[in-house]
mmCIF file of C-alpha atoms in Angstrom:
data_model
loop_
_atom_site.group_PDB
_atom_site.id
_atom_site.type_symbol
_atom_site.label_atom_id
_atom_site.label_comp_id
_atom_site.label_asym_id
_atom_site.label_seq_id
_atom_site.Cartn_x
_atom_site.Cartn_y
_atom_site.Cartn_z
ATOM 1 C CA UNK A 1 -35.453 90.310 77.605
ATOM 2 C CA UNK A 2 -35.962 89.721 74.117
ATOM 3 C CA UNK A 3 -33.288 87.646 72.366
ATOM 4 C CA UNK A 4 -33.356 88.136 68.593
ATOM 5 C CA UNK A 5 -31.255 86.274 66.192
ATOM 6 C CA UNK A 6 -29.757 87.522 62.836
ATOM 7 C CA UNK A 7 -30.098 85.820 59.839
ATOM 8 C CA UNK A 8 -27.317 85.936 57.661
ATOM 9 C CA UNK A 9 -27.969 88.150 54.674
ATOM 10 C CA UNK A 10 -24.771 87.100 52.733
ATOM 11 C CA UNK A 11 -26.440 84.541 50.885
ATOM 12 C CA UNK A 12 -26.208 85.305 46.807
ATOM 13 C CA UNK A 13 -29.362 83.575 45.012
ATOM 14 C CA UNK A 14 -27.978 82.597 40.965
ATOM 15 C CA UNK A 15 -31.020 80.739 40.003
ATOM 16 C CA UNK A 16 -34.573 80.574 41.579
ATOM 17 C CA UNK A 17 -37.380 78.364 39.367
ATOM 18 C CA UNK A 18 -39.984 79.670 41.815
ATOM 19 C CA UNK A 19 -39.825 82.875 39.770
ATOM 20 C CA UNK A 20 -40.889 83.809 36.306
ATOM 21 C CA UNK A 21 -38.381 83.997 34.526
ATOM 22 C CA UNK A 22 -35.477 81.364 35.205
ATOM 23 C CA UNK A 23 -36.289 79.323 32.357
ATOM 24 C CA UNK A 24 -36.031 81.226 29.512
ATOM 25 C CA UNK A 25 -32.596 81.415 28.722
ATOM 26 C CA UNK A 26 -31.799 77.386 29.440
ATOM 27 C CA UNK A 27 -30.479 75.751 26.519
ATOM 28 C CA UNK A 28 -30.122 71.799 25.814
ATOM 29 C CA UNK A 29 -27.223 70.575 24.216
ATOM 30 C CA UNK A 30 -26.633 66.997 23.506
ATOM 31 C CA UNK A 31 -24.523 64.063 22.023
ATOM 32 C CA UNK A 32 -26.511 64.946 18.919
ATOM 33 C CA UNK A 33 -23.875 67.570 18.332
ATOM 34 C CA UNK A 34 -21.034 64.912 17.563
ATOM 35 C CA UNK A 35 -23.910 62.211 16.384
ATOM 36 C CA UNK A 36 -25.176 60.675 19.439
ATOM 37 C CA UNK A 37 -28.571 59.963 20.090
ATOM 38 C CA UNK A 38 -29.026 61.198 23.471
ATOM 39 C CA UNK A 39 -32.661 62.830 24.372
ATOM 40 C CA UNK A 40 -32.732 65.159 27.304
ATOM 41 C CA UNK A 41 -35.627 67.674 28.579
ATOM 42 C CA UNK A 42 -35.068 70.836 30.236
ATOM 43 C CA UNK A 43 -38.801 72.301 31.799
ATOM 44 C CA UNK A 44 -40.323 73.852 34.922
ATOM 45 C CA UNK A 45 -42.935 71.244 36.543
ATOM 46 C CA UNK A 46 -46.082 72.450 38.026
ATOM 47 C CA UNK A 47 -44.624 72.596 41.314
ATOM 48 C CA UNK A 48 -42.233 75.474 40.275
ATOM 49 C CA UNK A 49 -38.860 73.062 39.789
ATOM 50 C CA UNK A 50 -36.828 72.881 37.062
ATOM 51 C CA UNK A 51 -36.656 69.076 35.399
ATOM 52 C CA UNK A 52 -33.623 67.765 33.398
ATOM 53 C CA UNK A 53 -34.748 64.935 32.374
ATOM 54 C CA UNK A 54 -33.775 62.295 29.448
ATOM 55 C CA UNK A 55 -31.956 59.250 28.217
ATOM 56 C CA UNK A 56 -28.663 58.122 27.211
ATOM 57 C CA UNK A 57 -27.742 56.450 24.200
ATOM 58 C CA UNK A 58 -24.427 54.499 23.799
ATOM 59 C CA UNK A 59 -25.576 54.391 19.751
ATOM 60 C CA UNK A 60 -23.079 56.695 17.647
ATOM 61 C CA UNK A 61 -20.500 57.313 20.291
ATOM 62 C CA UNK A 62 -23.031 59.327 22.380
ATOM 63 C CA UNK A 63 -23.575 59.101 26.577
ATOM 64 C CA UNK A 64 -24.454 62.933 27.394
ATOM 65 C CA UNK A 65 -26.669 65.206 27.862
ATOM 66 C CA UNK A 66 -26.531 68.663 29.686
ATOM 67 C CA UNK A 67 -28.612 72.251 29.961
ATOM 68 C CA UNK A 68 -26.654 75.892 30.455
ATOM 69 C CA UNK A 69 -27.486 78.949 30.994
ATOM 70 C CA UNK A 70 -25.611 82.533 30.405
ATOM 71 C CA UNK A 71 -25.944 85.086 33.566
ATOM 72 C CA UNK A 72 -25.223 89.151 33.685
ATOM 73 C CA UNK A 73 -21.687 88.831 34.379
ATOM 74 C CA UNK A 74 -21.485 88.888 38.635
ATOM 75 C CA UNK A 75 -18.918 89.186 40.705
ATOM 76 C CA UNK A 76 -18.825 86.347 43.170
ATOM 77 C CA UNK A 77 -15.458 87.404 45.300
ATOM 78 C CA UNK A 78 -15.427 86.511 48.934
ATOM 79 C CA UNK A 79 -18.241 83.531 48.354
ATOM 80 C CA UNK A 80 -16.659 80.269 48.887
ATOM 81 C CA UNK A 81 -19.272 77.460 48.668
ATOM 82 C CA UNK A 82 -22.190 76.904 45.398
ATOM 83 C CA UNK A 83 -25.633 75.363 46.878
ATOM 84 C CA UNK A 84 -27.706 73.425 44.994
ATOM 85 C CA UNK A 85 -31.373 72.792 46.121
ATOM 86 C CA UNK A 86 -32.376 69.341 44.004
ATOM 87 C CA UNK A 87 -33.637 66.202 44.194
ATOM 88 C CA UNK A 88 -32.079 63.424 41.895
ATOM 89 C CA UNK A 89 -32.191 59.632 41.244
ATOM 90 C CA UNK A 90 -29.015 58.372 42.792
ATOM 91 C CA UNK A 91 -27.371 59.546 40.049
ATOM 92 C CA UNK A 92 -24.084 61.495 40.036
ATOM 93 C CA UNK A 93 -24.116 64.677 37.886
ATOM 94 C CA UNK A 94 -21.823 67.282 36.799
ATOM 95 C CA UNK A 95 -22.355 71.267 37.416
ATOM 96 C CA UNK A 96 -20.335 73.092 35.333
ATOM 97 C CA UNK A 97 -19.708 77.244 35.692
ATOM 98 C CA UNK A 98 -17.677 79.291 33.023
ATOM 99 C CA UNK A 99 -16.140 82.336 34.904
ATOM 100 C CA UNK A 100 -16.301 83.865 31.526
ATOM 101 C CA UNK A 101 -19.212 82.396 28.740
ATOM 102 C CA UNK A 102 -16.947 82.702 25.744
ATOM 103 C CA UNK A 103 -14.576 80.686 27.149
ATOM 104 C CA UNK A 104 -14.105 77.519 25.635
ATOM 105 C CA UNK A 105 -13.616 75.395 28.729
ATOM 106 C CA UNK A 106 -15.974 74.924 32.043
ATOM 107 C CA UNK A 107 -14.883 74.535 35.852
ATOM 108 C CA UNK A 108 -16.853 71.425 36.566
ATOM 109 C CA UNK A 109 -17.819 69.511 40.071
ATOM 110 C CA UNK A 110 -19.253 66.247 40.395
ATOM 111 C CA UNK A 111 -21.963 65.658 42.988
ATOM 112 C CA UNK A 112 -23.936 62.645 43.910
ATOM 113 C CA UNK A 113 -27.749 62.858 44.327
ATOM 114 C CA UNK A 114 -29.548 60.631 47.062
ATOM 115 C CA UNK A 115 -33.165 60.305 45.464
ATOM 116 C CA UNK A 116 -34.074 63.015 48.477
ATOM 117 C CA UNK A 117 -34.742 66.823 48.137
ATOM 118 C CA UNK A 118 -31.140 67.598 49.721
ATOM 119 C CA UNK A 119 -29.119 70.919 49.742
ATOM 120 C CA UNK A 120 -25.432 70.097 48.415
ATOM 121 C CA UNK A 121 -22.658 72.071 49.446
ATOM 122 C CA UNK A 122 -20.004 72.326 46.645
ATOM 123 C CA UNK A 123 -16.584 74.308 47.100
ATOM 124 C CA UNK A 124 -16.117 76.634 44.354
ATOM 125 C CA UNK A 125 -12.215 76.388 44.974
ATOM 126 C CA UNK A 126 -12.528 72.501 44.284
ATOM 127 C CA UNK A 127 -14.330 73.488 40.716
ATOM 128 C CA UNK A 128 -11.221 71.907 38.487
ATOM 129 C CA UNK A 129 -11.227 73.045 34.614
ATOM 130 C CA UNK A 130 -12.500 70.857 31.422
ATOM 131 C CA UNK A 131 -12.663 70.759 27.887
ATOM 132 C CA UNK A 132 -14.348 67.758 25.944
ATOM 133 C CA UNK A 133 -13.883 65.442 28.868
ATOM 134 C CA UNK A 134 -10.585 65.826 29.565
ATOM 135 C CA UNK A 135 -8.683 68.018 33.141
ATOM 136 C CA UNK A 136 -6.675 70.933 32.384
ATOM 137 C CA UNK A 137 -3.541 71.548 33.843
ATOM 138 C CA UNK A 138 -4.750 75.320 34.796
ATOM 139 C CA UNK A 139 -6.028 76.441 38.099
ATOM 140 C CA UNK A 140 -8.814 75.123 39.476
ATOM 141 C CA UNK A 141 -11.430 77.985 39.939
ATOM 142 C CA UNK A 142 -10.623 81.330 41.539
ATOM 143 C CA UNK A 143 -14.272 82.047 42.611
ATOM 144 C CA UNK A 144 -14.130 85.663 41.175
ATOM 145 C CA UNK A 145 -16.671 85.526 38.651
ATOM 146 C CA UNK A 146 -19.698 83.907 36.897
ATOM 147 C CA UNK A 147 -21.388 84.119 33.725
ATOM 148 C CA UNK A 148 -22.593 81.015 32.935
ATOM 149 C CA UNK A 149 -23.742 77.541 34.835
ATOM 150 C CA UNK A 150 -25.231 73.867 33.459
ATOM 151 C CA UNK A 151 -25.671 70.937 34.498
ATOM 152 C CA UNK A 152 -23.847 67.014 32.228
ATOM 153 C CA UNK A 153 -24.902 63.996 32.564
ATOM 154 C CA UNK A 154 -23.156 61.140 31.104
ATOM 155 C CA UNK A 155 -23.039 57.473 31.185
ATOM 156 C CA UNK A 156 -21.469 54.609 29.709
ATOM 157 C CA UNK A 157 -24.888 53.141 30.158
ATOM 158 C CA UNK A 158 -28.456 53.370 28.259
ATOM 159 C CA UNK A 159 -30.545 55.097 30.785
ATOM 160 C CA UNK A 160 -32.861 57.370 31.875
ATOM 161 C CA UNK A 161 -32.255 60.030 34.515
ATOM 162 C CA UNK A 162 -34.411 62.974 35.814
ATOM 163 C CA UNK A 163 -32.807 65.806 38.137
ATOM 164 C CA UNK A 164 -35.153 68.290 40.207
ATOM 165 C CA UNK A 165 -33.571 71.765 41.051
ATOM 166 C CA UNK A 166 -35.622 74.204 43.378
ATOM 167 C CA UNK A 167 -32.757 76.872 43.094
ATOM 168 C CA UNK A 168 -29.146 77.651 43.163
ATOM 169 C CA UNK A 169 -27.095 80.163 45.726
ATOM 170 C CA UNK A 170 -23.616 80.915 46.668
ATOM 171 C CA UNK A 171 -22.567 81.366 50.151
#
């Protein structure tokens, strides 16, 4: 007898850099906005990952830098959990999602990278909103919808930091 196992199919992929054309709508924004002096990067490597890479600058008030994208408007209802497929530097990041892109605040997570390619599970219901830095008191995130993602970091440090992502799926 032949014992065959299913994969589960319900597996939503939001960003691939293995395929053509993940890149193109990335955008950097920096502390350059409010006079910082933060650098950052945002590429695909020859190895078909994305790189955020860059350095923090205290000079001028500044200590961020992040990279968004905008998505076709999806509905996400009935996934619970955001994985991310990256490799950091032991630094701790923020992903940030905007149920709606026009909206002027993100849901934002914190997660912690090893200096290992690692898959990290984030809850979307634990995604709390942000504006500028500072918690809302709204809800955290109803998992509904998605139209844009990015990734912050920030320090209260002068460093560099570099963060490899393979791809990005909801479960």
């Amino acid at each position: 007898m032949k014992l065959t196992l299913s994969v589960p199919t319900d597996t939503l992929n939001l960003v691939d850099f293995t395929s053509a054309d993940h890149l193109n709508n990335w955008r950097v924004v920096d502390d350059v906005i409010m006079g910082g002096e933060s650098k950052s990067n945002f590429k695909v490597n020859k190895n078909q990952y994305a790189y955020f890479s860059g350095k923090i600058s205290l000079e001028n008030d500044g200590g961020f830098c992040s990279v968004h994208t905008e998505l076709d408007a999806m509905n996400i209802a009935g996934k619970n959990q955001l994985l991310l497929h990256v490799k950091g530097d032991g630094n701790r990041y923020m992903l940030r999602i905007k149920s709606v892109a026009a909206s002027s605040f993100s849901y934002v997570h914190y997660f912690q990278t090893s200096g290992d390619w690692e898959t990290i599970h984030l809850d979307l219901h634990h995604f709390h909103p942000r504006y500028r830095g500072e918690n809302l008191d709204l809800p955290n995130y109803k998992g509904e919808q998605i139209e844009e993602i990015g990734f912050l970091f920030s320090s209260k440090k002068a460093q560099e930091f570099n963060l490899l992502i393979k791809k990005i799926e909801l479960v």
